[in-house]
Amino acid sequence: MPPLDVLMVWHAFILNPRCFLEDCYRAGKIDFWRTGLPWMIIDALIDNNFSYNLPHTAINSWQANTNMSVENLDCPDTIPIHCPKCKNPVPIPMTNPRDDTGYADSKFSQACPNRNCQAVLNIDTLSRAKFIECLDRLTSSAGTLLPGTVLDRDGKPNPEVMLPDKTWMFPNEMCKYLQTSLRTCGSDPRTADLNDIKLEMNKSLKNRKFLKSRRIPYRYLDREGKISFRRMMSRFWSNPSPFAIHLVGAVIRQGSFVEKMAEIDWLHSPAIVDTIEAATRKFERFMDMIKNHPSQCVVPTLNVDLIWHTLMGNPVNYWKYTVGLTEKFIGHDDKIDEARLGEAYAWTCEKYEKLHMLVLRSNPLPLPIHYETLLLLKTPSSARRPRSQNPRLRALRRPNP
């Protein structure tokens, strides 16, 4: 098992199911994708004070395989980043309190110390370097597909994706044709960034003579082709990491969800089992809404999202459930802007009430524990579901001593 901070990142990554599948697929790590989060092992490593305690064997294994300490405070203050121009490793401070230009700071920017290079290292130039690295892998004997082109629009890496005439494969073919100009574009090689690559692509895509000379069907530039390009480029914008999604942002967004969970404190509710069972039924209804309204954004309440997160922790089961129900591998977008989110939630409330004759609260937060318990006490025992005999679930119903 990894250290707690790595486990936290892994958890946030797996809650972006399409990106997680895409990266595992491209890296040849499908066995890792199938593994999912080992909840039983994690549970065994958490004591009664909610401390995560790694055994010595896990600590030794981590240090031997990564040459890194389990404790963040024992890790070096700098991180080696390869210069996008001269390719030499540059030691970058993790944080620079004087001007916020460290790697983890908001104004990250460093100059390559090589006098013959002096390239600028920042989020934009490193994102471009990531694109060039992916382009190199695409044009090598490995032929690794570009990020964002592995899955079709339904989120599935079906065998047909390998056929060159598929629209979502178009970015790979186009980048192969443009590989020389994409590697050298930009007025200043010291500050060349991803926007230079975008401009070079747009210039070529508007050149019908070029497309005809390369025998690229113009039909690829229809709506589907444009979507495939945007999806591919989305893997690189402000994301110099090797992953399809910027995991720093993913962890921060998941942190706000965890804070809400801690505030509500469902874990110590005497009605927890009934609460989770009710949330599970509501989750099934939400998935039916997603199935029947594929073009509509359906916004879950917090308790539904909790069930959703739990199922995504096992990617194989989540695949079977969503593909079996909707014929699509359902994504979990947590980056929707507030205006669109509000409109989508209003639609969800209205639709849910019509379908189930139940009012969905306008505030997507669940009821507080004390109110939940009162509702449970007012419900006749004959109307409740049979309680689980699992001793672990029964233990959760006991209030804190």
Tab-separated table of C-alpha atoms in Angstrom:
chain	number	residue	atom	x	y	z
A	1	MET	CA	0.000	0.000	0.000
A	2	PRO	CA	1.198	3.563	-0.754
A	3	PRO	CA	1.544	6.490	1.691
A	4	LEU	CA	-1.593	8.417	2.619
A	5	ASP	CA	-0.977	11.342	0.252
A	6	VAL	CA	-0.504	8.982	-2.702
A	7	LEU	CA	-3.677	7.141	-1.705
A	8	MET	CA	-5.492	10.493	-1.674
A	9	VAL	CA	-4.341	11.257	-5.237
A	10	TRP	CA	-5.217	7.725	-6.397
A	11	HIS	CA	-8.718	8.160	-4.968
A	12	ALA	CA	-9.221	11.514	-6.730
A	13	PHE	CA	-7.916	10.015	-9.991
A	14	ILE	CA	-10.251	7.017	-9.910
A	15	LEU	CA	-13.222	9.388	-9.456
A	16	ASN	CA	-12.550	10.577	-13.010
A	17	PRO	CA	-13.349	7.190	-14.559
A	18	ARG	CA	-12.785	7.969	-18.230
A	19	CYS	CA	-9.446	9.686	-17.653
A	20	PHE	CA	-8.331	6.888	-15.343
A	21	LEU	CA	-9.256	4.234	-17.918
A	22	GLU	CA	-7.599	6.175	-20.735
A	23	ASP	CA	-4.300	6.544	-18.888
A	24	CYS	CA	-4.216	2.917	-17.765
A	25	TYR	CA	-5.031	1.817	-21.328
A	26	ARG	CA	-2.293	3.955	-22.905
A	27	ALA	CA	0.289	2.888	-20.314
A	28	GLY	CA	-0.546	-0.806	-20.584
A	29	LYS	CA	-1.687	-0.862	-16.935
A	30	ILE	CA	-5.134	-2.390	-17.348
A	31	ASP	CA	-4.441	-4.785	-14.466
A	32	PHE	CA	-3.992	-1.737	-12.232
A	33	TRP	CA	-7.289	-0.333	-13.545
A	34	ARG	CA	-9.034	-3.616	-12.735
A	35	THR	CA	-7.661	-3.635	-9.189
A	36	GLY	CA	-9.591	-0.620	-7.937
A	37	LEU	CA	-9.206	0.772	-4.452
A	38	PRO	CA	-8.518	-2.069	-1.971
A	39	TRP	CA	-11.022	-0.876	0.623
A	40	MET	CA	-10.662	-3.859	2.950
A	41	ILE	CA	-6.895	-3.379	3.185
A	42	ILE	CA	-7.281	0.379	3.652
A	43	ASP	CA	-9.856	-0.184	6.385
A	44	ALA	CA	-7.503	-2.553	8.213
A	45	LEU	CA	-4.768	0.121	8.208
A	46	ILE	CA	-6.992	2.792	9.815
A	47	ASP	CA	-7.132	2.669	13.607
A	48	ASN	CA	-9.893	3.842	15.953
A	49	ASN	CA	-8.447	7.367	15.896
A	50	PHE	CA	-8.728	7.443	12.090
A	51	SER	CA	-4.947	7.366	11.654
A	52	TYR	CA	-3.597	5.568	8.589
A	53	ASN	CA	-0.746	3.308	9.710
A	54	LEU	CA	1.427	1.642	7.087
A	55	PRO	CA	3.167	-1.589	8.154
A	56	HIS	CA	6.972	-1.671	8.012
A	57	THR	CA	6.892	-4.001	5.014
A	58	ALA	CA	4.882	-1.446	3.020
A	59	ILE	CA	7.194	1.396	4.091
A	60	ASN	CA	10.310	-0.548	3.100
A	61	SER	CA	8.762	-1.567	-0.217
A	62	TRP	CA	7.798	2.025	-1.018
A	63	GLN	CA	11.258	3.375	-0.237
A	64	ALA	CA	13.012	0.596	-2.176
A	65	ASN	CA	10.877	1.064	-5.305
A	66	THR	CA	10.642	4.863	-5.389
A	67	ASN	CA	13.752	6.023	-3.519
A	68	MET	CA	11.443	8.432	-1.696
A	69	SER	CA	10.449	8.804	1.928
A	70	VAL	CA	6.944	7.971	3.099
A	71	GLU	CA	6.797	11.290	4.965
A	72	ASN	CA	6.482	14.443	2.872
A	73	LEU	CA	8.546	16.464	5.337
A	74	ASP	CA	11.486	14.140	4.716
A	75	CYS	CA	11.365	14.604	0.933
A	76	PRO	CA	13.771	16.995	-0.871
A	77	ASP	CA	12.846	20.671	-1.165
A	78	THR	CA	13.479	20.591	-4.912
A	79	ILE	CA	12.162	18.508	-7.790
A	80	PRO	CA	14.142	17.782	-11.002
A	81	ILE	CA	12.289	18.984	-14.114
A	82	HIS	CA	13.729	18.439	-17.595
A	83	CYS	CA	14.122	21.645	-19.557
A	84	PRO	CA	11.785	21.583	-22.586
A	85	LYS	CA	14.561	23.022	-24.807
A	86	CYS	CA	17.931	21.528	-23.806
A	87	LYS	CA	16.440	18.498	-21.973
A	88	ASN	CA	18.820	18.873	-19.033
A	89	PRO	CA	17.364	18.327	-15.535
A	90	VAL	CA	16.725	21.572	-13.680
A	91	PRO	CA	16.288	21.517	-9.877
A	92	ILE	CA	13.082	23.425	-9.160
A	93	PRO	CA	12.119	24.430	-5.594
A	94	MET	CA	8.744	23.047	-4.582
A	95	THR	CA	7.826	26.452	-3.188
A	96	ASN	CA	9.419	29.878	-3.203
A	97	PRO	CA	7.789	32.078	-0.521
A	98	ARG	CA	9.533	35.246	-1.732
A	99	ASP	CA	7.751	35.507	-5.078
A	100	ASP	CA	5.528	32.386	-5.405
A	101	THR	CA	7.535	31.037	-8.361
A	102	GLY	CA	8.137	27.508	-7.032
A	103	TYR	CA	6.737	24.420	-8.739
A	104	ALA	CA	3.739	24.237	-6.385
A	105	ASP	CA	3.179	28.010	-6.341
A	106	SER	CA	0.593	29.977	-8.302
A	107	LYS	CA	3.221	31.934	-10.295
A	108	PHE	CA	5.520	29.020	-11.085
A	109	SER	CA	8.297	30.174	-13.412
A	110	GLN	CA	11.989	29.311	-13.524
A	111	ALA	CA	14.758	29.923	-16.054
A	112	CYS	CA	17.012	27.129	-17.252
A	113	PRO	CA	20.479	27.724	-15.713
A	114	ASN	CA	22.189	26.540	-18.918
A	115	ARG	CA	23.719	29.680	-20.466
A	116	ASN	CA	23.289	28.278	-23.958
A	117	CYS	CA	19.604	27.604	-23.349
A	118	GLN	CA	17.908	29.956	-20.861
A	119	ALA	CA	14.478	28.551	-21.686
A	120	VAL	CA	11.573	29.455	-19.420
A	121	LEU	CA	10.046	26.638	-17.399
A	122	ASN	CA	6.422	27.293	-16.483
A	123	ILE	CA	3.061	25.553	-16.775
A	124	ASP	CA	2.569	26.598	-20.412
A	125	THR	CA	6.009	25.638	-21.723
A	126	LEU	CA	5.982	22.332	-19.838
A	127	SER	CA	2.496	21.550	-21.181
A	128	ARG	CA	3.913	22.017	-24.678
A	129	ALA	CA	6.829	19.742	-23.784
A	130	LYS	CA	4.307	17.105	-22.707
A	131	PHE	CA	2.606	17.377	-26.107
A	132	ILE	CA	5.929	16.951	-27.943
A	133	GLU	CA	6.749	13.918	-25.799
A	134	CYS	CA	3.368	12.356	-26.653
A	135	LEU	CA	3.976	13.186	-30.330
A	136	ASP	CA	7.338	11.404	-30.153
A	137	ARG	CA	5.664	8.315	-28.717
A	138	LEU	CA	2.988	8.446	-31.422
A	139	THR	CA	5.533	8.581	-34.249
A	140	SER	CA	7.862	5.988	-32.707
A	141	SER	CA	7.674	2.245	-33.278
A	142	ALA	CA	5.416	2.013	-30.199
A	143	GLY	CA	2.764	4.122	-31.937
A	144	THR	CA	1.118	5.134	-28.648
A	145	LEU	CA	-2.072	7.063	-29.385
A	146	LEU	CA	-2.361	10.663	-28.240
A	147	PRO	CA	-4.273	11.331	-25.012
A	148	GLY	CA	-7.946	11.982	-25.631
A	149	THR	CA	-8.076	9.773	-28.741
A	150	VAL	CA	-8.187	6.327	-27.141
A	151	LEU	CA	-11.852	6.282	-26.122
A	152	ASP	CA	-14.802	6.939	-28.391
A	153	ARG	CA	-17.575	9.388	-27.499
A	154	ASP	CA	-19.229	6.731	-25.345
A	155	GLY	CA	-16.056	6.342	-23.284
A	156	LYS	CA	-15.262	2.867	-24.614
A	157	PRO	CA	-11.924	1.685	-26.067
A	158	ASN	CA	-13.574	-0.724	-28.490
A	159	PRO	CA	-11.428	-2.434	-31.182
A	160	GLU	CA	-12.851	-0.211	-33.916
A	161	VAL	CA	-11.013	2.753	-32.391
A	162	MET	CA	-7.850	1.431	-34.028
A	163	LEU	CA	-9.214	1.906	-37.555
A	164	PRO	CA	-7.630	4.962	-39.233
A	165	ASP	CA	-10.910	6.158	-40.768
A	166	LYS	CA	-12.536	6.770	-37.403
A	167	THR	CA	-13.142	10.456	-36.756
A	168	TRP	CA	-11.816	10.431	-33.197
A	169	MET	CA	-8.535	9.020	-34.576
A	170	PHE	CA	-8.129	12.025	-36.874
A	171	PRO	CA	-5.927	14.038	-34.432
A	172	ASN	CA	-3.350	11.231	-34.468
A	173	GLU	CA	-3.139	11.188	-38.263
A	174	MET	CA	-3.074	14.976	-38.493
A	175	CYS	CA	-0.284	15.303	-35.914
A	176	LYS	CA	1.782	12.715	-37.776
A	177	TYR	CA	1.545	14.820	-40.935
A	178	LEU	CA	2.436	18.006	-39.042
A	179	GLN	CA	5.064	16.557	-36.724
A	180	THR	CA	7.970	18.634	-38.084
A	181	SER	CA	6.182	21.987	-37.926
A	182	LEU	CA	4.603	21.181	-34.548
A	183	ARG	CA	8.030	20.540	-33.045
A	184	THR	CA	9.502	23.817	-34.295
A	185	CYS	CA	6.565	26.265	-34.236
A	186	GLY	CA	6.766	29.402	-32.127
A	187	SER	CA	8.644	32.671	-32.620
A	188	ASP	CA	10.929	32.126	-29.618
A	189	PRO	CA	12.017	28.560	-28.741
A	190	ARG	CA	12.744	29.677	-25.170
A	191	THR	CA	9.099	30.541	-24.486
A	192	ALA	CA	7.224	28.403	-27.056
A	193	ASP	CA	4.034	27.079	-25.497
A	194	LEU	CA	0.940	25.040	-26.319
A	195	ASN	CA	-0.831	27.993	-27.900
A	196	ASP	CA	1.813	27.999	-30.668
A	197	ILE	CA	0.899	24.387	-31.433
A	198	LYS	CA	-2.803	25.249	-31.498
A	199	LEU	CA	-2.187	28.096	-33.968
A	200	GLU	CA	-0.112	25.820	-36.209
A	201	MET	CA	-2.853	23.198	-36.242
A	202	ASN	CA	-5.591	25.726	-36.989
A	203	LYS	CA	-3.564	27.155	-39.875
A	204	SER	CA	-3.193	23.706	-41.458
A	205	LEU	CA	-6.811	22.721	-40.843
A	206	LYS	CA	-7.996	25.791	-42.769
A	207	ASN	CA	-5.703	25.000	-45.713
A	208	ARG	CA	-7.748	22.836	-48.095
A	209	LYS	CA	-4.815	22.514	-50.473
A	210	PHE	CA	-2.713	21.046	-47.688
A	211	LEU	CA	-5.475	18.642	-46.656
A	212	LYS	CA	-5.936	17.512	-50.246
A	213	SER	CA	-2.191	16.968	-50.723
A	214	ARG	CA	-2.157	14.781	-47.618
A	215	ARG	CA	-5.278	12.922	-48.762
A	216	ILE	CA	-7.121	13.939	-45.604
A	217	PRO	CA	-10.905	13.853	-46.206
A	218	TYR	CA	-12.421	17.261	-45.486
A	219	ARG	CA	-15.347	15.486	-43.827
A	220	TYR	CA	-13.087	14.977	-40.821
A	221	LEU	CA	-13.495	18.682	-40.076
A	222	ASP	CA	-17.190	18.342	-39.285
A	223	ARG	CA	-18.586	18.584	-35.764
A	224	GLU	CA	-17.224	15.177	-34.727
A	225	GLY	CA	-13.749	16.017	-35.947
A	226	LYS	CA	-13.707	19.307	-34.053
A	227	ILE	CA	-14.858	17.566	-30.886
A	228	SER	CA	-12.084	14.998	-31.223
A	229	PHE	CA	-9.500	17.778	-31.532
A	230	ARG	CA	-10.834	19.676	-28.528
A	231	ARG	CA	-10.865	16.499	-26.453
A	232	MET	CA	-7.265	15.738	-27.408
A	233	MET	CA	-6.046	19.275	-26.641
A	234	SER	CA	-7.918	19.317	-23.312
A	235	ARG	CA	-5.425	16.741	-22.045
A	236	PHE	CA	-2.613	19.285	-22.379
A	237	TRP	CA	-3.946	22.738	-21.477
A	238	SER	CA	-2.360	23.815	-18.159
A	239	ASN	CA	-1.498	20.183	-17.486
A	240	PRO	CA	2.211	19.299	-17.704
A	241	SER	CA	1.636	16.085	-15.746
A	242	PRO	CA	1.741	12.710	-17.528
A	243	PHE	CA	-1.944	12.166	-16.766
A	244	ALA	CA	-5.119	12.970	-18.711
A	245	ILE	CA	-6.310	15.239	-15.912
A	246	HIS	CA	-4.479	17.711	-13.683
A	247	LEU	CA	-4.586	15.730	-10.453
A	248	VAL	CA	-3.800	18.718	-8.224
A	249	GLY	CA	-7.159	20.244	-9.120
A	250	ALA	CA	-8.873	16.864	-8.831
A	251	VAL	CA	-7.581	16.411	-5.276
A	252	ILE	CA	-8.661	19.921	-4.266
A	253	ARG	CA	-12.171	19.381	-5.658
A	254	GLN	CA	-12.433	16.063	-3.873
A	255	GLY	CA	-11.261	17.787	-0.687
A	256	SER	CA	-14.353	20.022	-0.680
A	257	PHE	CA	-16.543	16.909	-0.966
A	258	VAL	CA	-14.728	15.290	1.966
A	259	GLU	CA	-15.231	18.442	4.059
A	260	LYS	CA	-18.990	18.229	3.487
A	261	MET	CA	-18.947	14.562	4.485
A	262	ALA	CA	-17.124	15.440	7.708
A	263	GLU	CA	-19.563	18.270	8.514
A	264	ILE	CA	-22.617	16.040	8.069
A	265	ASP	CA	-20.956	13.175	9.964
A	266	TRP	CA	-23.112	10.408	8.539
A	267	LEU	CA	-20.652	7.889	9.913
A	268	HIS	CA	-21.938	8.373	13.460
A	269	SER	CA	-25.614	8.615	12.565
A	270	PRO	CA	-27.804	5.980	14.265
A	271	ALA	CA	-29.731	5.844	10.983
A	272	ILE	CA	-26.716	5.318	8.737
A	273	VAL	CA	-27.807	2.009	7.198
A	274	ASP	CA	-31.269	3.323	6.292
A	275	THR	CA	-29.678	6.529	5.001
A	276	ILE	CA	-27.300	4.657	2.709
A	277	GLU	CA	-30.048	2.326	1.476
A	278	ALA	CA	-32.247	5.325	0.620
A	279	ALA	CA	-29.328	7.017	-1.138
A	280	THR	CA	-28.673	3.844	-3.134
A	281	ARG	CA	-32.283	3.756	-4.356
A	282	LYS	CA	-32.018	7.412	-5.330
A	283	PHE	CA	-28.734	6.712	-7.152
A	284	GLU	CA	-30.464	4.034	-9.238
A	285	ARG	CA	-33.143	6.579	-10.185
A	286	PHE	CA	-30.510	9.111	-11.166
A	287	MET	CA	-28.766	6.588	-13.396
A	288	ASP	CA	-32.095	5.880	-15.079
A	289	MET	CA	-32.430	9.610	-15.731
A	290	ILE	CA	-28.944	9.670	-17.273
A	291	LYS	CA	-29.892	6.703	-19.449
A	292	ASN	CA	-33.147	8.253	-20.661
A	293	HIS	CA	-31.744	11.774	-21.140
A	294	PRO	CA	-28.224	11.268	-22.558
A	295	SER	CA	-27.841	14.856	-23.767
A	296	GLN	CA	-28.879	16.390	-20.435
A	297	CYS	CA	-26.582	17.102	-17.486
A	298	VAL	CA	-28.119	15.355	-14.446
A	299	VAL	CA	-26.867	16.775	-11.136
A	300	PRO	CA	-26.851	14.491	-8.080
A	301	THR	CA	-27.473	15.440	-4.488
A	302	LEU	CA	-24.605	14.867	-2.065
A	303	ASN	CA	-25.911	11.530	-0.799
A	304	VAL	CA	-26.300	10.246	-4.368
A	305	ASP	CA	-22.785	11.440	-5.153
A	306	LEU	CA	-21.494	9.439	-2.183
A	307	ILE	CA	-22.941	6.232	-3.655
A	308	TRP	CA	-21.580	7.227	-7.054
A	309	HIS	CA	-18.073	7.696	-5.623
A	310	THR	CA	-18.256	4.351	-3.856
A	311	LEU	CA	-19.136	2.483	-7.047
A	312	MET	CA	-16.383	4.231	-9.023
A	313	GLY	CA	-13.887	2.885	-6.491
A	314	ASN	CA	-14.265	-0.457	-8.281
A	315	PRO	CA	-13.724	0.384	-11.988
A	316	VAL	CA	-14.708	-3.065	-13.290
A	317	ASN	CA	-18.040	-3.052	-11.457
A	318	TYR	CA	-18.631	0.561	-12.462
A	319	TRP	CA	-17.955	-0.339	-16.098
A	320	LYS	CA	-20.349	-3.288	-15.974
A	321	TYR	CA	-23.067	-1.237	-14.289
A	322	THR	CA	-22.964	1.879	-16.485
A	323	VAL	CA	-22.275	0.167	-19.817
A	324	GLY	CA	-24.871	-2.498	-19.055
A	325	LEU	CA	-27.474	0.140	-18.201
A	326	THR	CA	-26.724	2.895	-20.723
A	327	GLU	CA	-24.332	1.332	-23.284
A	328	LYS	CA	-21.911	4.111	-22.284
A	329	PHE	CA	-19.083	4.349	-19.766
A	330	ILE	CA	-20.525	7.233	-17.767
A	331	GLY	CA	-18.103	9.991	-16.848
A	332	HIS	CA	-18.138	12.028	-13.632
A	333	ASP	CA	-17.460	15.665	-14.481
A	334	ASP	CA	-16.762	17.773	-11.393
A	335	LYS	CA	-15.581	20.852	-13.311
A	336	ILE	CA	-18.942	22.208	-14.511
A	337	ASP	CA	-19.264	25.991	-14.131
A	338	GLU	CA	-21.736	27.278	-11.555
A	339	ALA	CA	-24.195	28.829	-14.024
A	340	ARG	CA	-24.613	25.616	-15.998
A	341	LEU	CA	-24.660	23.590	-12.787
A	342	GLY	CA	-27.536	25.666	-11.405
A	343	GLU	CA	-29.605	25.276	-14.570
A	344	ALA	CA	-28.926	21.545	-14.712
A	345	TYR	CA	-29.854	21.090	-11.059
A	346	ALA	CA	-33.146	22.945	-11.556
A	347	TRP	CA	-33.953	20.621	-14.478
A	348	THR	CA	-32.988	17.584	-12.377
A	349	CYS	CA	-35.298	18.619	-9.518
A	350	GLU	CA	-38.235	19.201	-11.853
A	351	LYS	CA	-37.733	15.928	-13.726
A	352	TYR	CA	-37.213	13.897	-10.560
A	353	GLU	CA	-40.450	15.226	-9.054
A	354	LYS	CA	-42.439	14.347	-12.196
A	355	LEU	CA	-40.998	10.834	-12.394
A	356	HIS	CA	-41.198	9.816	-8.750
A	357	MET	CA	-43.755	12.199	-7.207
A	358	LEU	CA	-41.096	13.178	-4.688
A	359	VAL	CA	-39.671	16.630	-4.114
A	360	LEU	CA	-35.930	16.909	-4.544
A	361	ARG	CA	-34.629	19.599	-2.207
A	362	SER	CA	-33.442	22.746	-3.966
A	363	ASN	CA	-30.324	22.644	-1.779
A	364	PRO	CA	-28.254	19.635	-2.904
A	365	LEU	CA	-27.202	18.900	0.689
A	366	PRO	CA	-28.690	15.987	2.633
A	367	LEU	CA	-30.724	16.319	5.782
A	368	PRO	CA	-28.771	16.756	9.024
A	369	ILE	CA	-28.384	13.671	11.189
A	370	HIS	CA	-30.856	14.660	13.919
A	371	TYR	CA	-33.627	15.306	11.361
A	372	GLU	CA	-32.758	12.082	9.550
A	373	THR	CA	-33.164	10.161	12.803
A	374	LEU	CA	-36.525	11.786	13.570
A	375	LEU	CA	-37.827	10.760	10.150
A	376	LEU	CA	-36.645	7.213	10.778
A	377	LEU	CA	-38.370	7.054	14.165
A	378	LYS	CA	-41.641	8.227	12.585
A	379	THR	CA	-41.445	5.504	9.939
A	380	PRO	CA	-43.238	2.270	10.937
A	381	SER	CA	-40.811	-0.631	11.277
A	382	SER	CA	-42.908	-2.658	8.822
A	383	ALA	CA	-42.197	-0.052	6.140
A	384	ARG	CA	-38.444	-0.216	6.562
A	385	ARG	CA	-36.106	-2.567	4.788
A	386	PRO	CA	-34.711	-5.471	6.841
A	387	ARG	CA	-31.542	-4.414	8.580
A	388	SER	CA	-28.278	-6.008	7.567
A	389	GLN	CA	-26.846	-8.649	9.879
A	390	ASN	CA	-23.316	-7.688	8.875
A	391	PRO	CA	-21.526	-6.955	12.182
A	392	ARG	CA	-19.506	-4.145	10.577
A	393	LEU	CA	-22.703	-2.364	9.502
A	394	ARG	CA	-24.314	-2.957	12.889
A	395	ALA	CA	-21.252	-1.441	14.541
A	396	LEU	CA	-21.644	1.698	12.434
A	397	ARG	CA	-25.126	2.223	13.902
A	398	ARG	CA	-23.742	2.572	17.399
A	399	PRO	CA	-23.202	6.200	18.449
A	400	ASN	CA	-19.747	7.302	19.511
A	401	PRO	CA	-19.042	6.495	23.182
